[in-house]
mmCIF file of C-alpha atoms in Angstrom:
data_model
loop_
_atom_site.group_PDB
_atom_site.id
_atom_site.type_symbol
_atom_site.label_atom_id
_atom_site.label_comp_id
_atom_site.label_asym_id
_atom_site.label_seq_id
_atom_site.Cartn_x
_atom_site.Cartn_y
_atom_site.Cartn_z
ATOM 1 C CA UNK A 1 103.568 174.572 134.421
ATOM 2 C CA UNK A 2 99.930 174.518 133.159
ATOM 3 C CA UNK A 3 101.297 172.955 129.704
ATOM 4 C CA UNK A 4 103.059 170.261 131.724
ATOM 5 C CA UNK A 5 100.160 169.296 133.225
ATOM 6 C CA UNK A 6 98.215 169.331 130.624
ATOM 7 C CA UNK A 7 100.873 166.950 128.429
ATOM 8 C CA UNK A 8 100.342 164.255 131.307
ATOM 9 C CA UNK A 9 96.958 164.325 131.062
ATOM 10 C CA UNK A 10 96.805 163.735 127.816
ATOM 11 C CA UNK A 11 99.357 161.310 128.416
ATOM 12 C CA UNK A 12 97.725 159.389 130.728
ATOM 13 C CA UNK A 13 94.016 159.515 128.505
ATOM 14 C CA UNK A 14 95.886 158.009 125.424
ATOM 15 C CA UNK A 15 97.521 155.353 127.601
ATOM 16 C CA UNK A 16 93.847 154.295 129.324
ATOM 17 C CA UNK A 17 92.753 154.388 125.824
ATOM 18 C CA UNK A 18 95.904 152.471 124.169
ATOM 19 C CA UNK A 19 94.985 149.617 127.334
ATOM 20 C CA UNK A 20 90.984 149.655 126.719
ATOM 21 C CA UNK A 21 91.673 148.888 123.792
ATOM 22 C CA UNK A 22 94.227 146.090 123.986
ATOM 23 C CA UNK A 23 91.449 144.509 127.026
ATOM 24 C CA UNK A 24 88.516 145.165 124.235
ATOM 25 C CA UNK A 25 89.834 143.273 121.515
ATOM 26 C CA UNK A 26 91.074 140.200 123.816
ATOM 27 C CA UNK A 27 87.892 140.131 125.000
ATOM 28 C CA UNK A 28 86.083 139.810 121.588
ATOM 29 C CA UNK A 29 88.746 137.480 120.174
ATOM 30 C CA UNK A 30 88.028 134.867 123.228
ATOM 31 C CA UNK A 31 84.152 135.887 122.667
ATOM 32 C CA UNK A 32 84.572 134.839 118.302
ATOM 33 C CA UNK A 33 86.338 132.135 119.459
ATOM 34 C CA UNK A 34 84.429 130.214 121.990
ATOM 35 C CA UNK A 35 81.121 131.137 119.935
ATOM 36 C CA UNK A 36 83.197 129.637 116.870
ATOM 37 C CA UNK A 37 83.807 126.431 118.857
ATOM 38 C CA UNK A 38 80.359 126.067 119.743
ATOM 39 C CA UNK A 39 79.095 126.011 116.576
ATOM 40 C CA UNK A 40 81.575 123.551 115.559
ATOM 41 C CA UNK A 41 80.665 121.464 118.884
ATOM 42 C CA UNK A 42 76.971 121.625 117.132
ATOM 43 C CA UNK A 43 77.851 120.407 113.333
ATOM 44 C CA UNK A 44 79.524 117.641 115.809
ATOM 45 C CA UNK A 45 76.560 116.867 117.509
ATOM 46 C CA UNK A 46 74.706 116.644 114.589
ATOM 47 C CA UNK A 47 72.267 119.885 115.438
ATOM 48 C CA UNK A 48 72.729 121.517 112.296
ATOM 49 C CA UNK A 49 69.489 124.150 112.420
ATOM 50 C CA UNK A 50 71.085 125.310 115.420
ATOM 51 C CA UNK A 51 74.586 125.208 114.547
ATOM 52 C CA UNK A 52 73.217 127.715 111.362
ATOM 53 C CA UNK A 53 71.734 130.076 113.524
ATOM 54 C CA UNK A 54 74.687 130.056 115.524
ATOM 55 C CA UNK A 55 76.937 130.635 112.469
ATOM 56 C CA UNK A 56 74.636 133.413 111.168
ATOM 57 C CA UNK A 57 74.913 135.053 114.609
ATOM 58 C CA UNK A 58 78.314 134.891 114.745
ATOM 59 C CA UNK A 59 79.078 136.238 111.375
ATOM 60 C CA UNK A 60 76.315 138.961 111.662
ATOM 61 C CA UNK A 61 78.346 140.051 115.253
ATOM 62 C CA UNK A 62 81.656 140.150 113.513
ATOM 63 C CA UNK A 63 80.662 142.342 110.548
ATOM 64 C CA UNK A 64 79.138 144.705 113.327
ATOM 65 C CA UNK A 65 82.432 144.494 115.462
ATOM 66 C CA UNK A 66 84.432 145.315 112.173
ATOM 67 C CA UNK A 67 83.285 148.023 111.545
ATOM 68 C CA UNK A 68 84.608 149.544 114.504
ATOM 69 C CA UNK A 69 87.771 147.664 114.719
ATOM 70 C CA UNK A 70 88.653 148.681 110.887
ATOM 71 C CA UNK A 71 89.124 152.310 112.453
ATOM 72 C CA UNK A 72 92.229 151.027 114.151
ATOM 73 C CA UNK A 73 93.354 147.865 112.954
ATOM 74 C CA UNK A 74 94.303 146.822 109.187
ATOM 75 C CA UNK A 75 91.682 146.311 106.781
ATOM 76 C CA UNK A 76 93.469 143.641 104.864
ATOM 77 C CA UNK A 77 93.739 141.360 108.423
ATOM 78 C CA UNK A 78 89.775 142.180 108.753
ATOM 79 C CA UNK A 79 88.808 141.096 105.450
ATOM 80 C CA UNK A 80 90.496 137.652 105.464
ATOM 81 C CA UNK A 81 88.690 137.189 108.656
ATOM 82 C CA UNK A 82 85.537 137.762 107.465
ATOM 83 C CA UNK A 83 85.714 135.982 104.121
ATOM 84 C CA UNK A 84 86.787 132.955 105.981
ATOM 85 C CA UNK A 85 83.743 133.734 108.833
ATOM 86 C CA UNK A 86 81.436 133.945 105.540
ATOM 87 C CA UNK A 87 82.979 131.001 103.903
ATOM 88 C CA UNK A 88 82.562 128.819 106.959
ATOM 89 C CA UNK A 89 78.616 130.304 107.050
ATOM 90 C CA UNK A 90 78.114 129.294 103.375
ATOM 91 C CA UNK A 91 80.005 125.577 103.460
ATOM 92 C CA UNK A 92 77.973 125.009 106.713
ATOM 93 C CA UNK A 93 74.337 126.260 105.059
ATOM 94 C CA UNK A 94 75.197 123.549 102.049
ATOM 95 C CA UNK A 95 76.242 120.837 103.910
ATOM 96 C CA UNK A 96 79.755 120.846 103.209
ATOM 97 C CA UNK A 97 81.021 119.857 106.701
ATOM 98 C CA UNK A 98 84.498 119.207 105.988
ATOM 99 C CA UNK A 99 84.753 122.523 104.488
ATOM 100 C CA UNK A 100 83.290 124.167 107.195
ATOM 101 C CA UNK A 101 85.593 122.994 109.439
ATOM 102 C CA UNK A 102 88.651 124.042 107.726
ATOM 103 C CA UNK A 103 86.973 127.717 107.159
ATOM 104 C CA UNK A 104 86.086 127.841 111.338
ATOM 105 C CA UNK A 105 90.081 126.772 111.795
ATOM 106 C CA UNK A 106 91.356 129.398 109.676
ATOM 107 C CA UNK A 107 88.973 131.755 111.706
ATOM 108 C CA UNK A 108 89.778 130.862 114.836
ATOM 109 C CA UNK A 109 93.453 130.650 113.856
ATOM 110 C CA UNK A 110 93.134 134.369 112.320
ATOM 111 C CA UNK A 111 91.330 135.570 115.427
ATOM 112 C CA UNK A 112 94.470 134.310 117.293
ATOM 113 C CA UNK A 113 96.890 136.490 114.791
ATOM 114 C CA UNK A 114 95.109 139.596 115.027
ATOM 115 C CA UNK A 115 95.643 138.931 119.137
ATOM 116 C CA UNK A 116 98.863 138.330 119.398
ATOM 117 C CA UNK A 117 100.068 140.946 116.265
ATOM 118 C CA UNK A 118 98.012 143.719 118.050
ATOM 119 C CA UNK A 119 99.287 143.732 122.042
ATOM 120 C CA UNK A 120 102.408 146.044 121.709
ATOM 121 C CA UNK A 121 105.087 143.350 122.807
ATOM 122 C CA UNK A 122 108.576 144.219 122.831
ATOM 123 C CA UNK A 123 108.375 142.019 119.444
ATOM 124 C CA UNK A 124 105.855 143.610 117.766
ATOM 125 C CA UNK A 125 107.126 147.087 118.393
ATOM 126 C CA UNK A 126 110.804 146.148 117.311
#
């Protein structure tokens, strides 16, 4: 009886963990995302200094977050996000706006990917 008991606690710890988790990284893709799109809101504006500091912020947060999120997620899927988060730093910090706003796209669409590919859906499971 004791070992039962002890198998659903342990069940129930690695589901609250499996669920933290899944609530944790929607909550920092919709955090990358909206500070993505307000750094593209200021290249819009035309406030670049502040649209830099923004980017720099953004891309120093990220390579803090991935850190811990390469323990459980797939390095390859991190990496293209942060070369593209780097990319769209470096276009921005030389002017090349156009650039920039492909690289925050691709960001913002890989962001979205690592979302939707990491809630265990019946279609990501299968």
């Amino acid at each position: 009886m004791k070992r039962f008991i002890i198998a659903i606690i342990l069940f129930v710890i690695t589901v609250s963990c499996c669920v933290a988790e899944n609530i944790w990284l929607n909550n920092s893709v919709k955090l990358f995302t909206a500070d993505i799109n307000s750094v593209m809101q200021n290249v819009s504006d035309e406030n670049s200094d502040k649209a830099q500091n923004l980017a720099t912020d953004v891309v120093d947060r990220w390579q803090e977050q991935q850190i811990f999120l390469s323990t459980f997620i797939n390095h390859e899927h991190l990496d293209k996000i942060t070369q593209a988060m780097i990319s769209m730093r470096t276009n921005l910090s030389q002017g090349q706006i156009e650039d920039f706003f492909v690289d925050a796209e691709l960001s913002k669409s890989l962001f979205e990917y690592l979302r939707s590919n990491d809630i265990p859906t019946p279609q990501n499971i299968l």
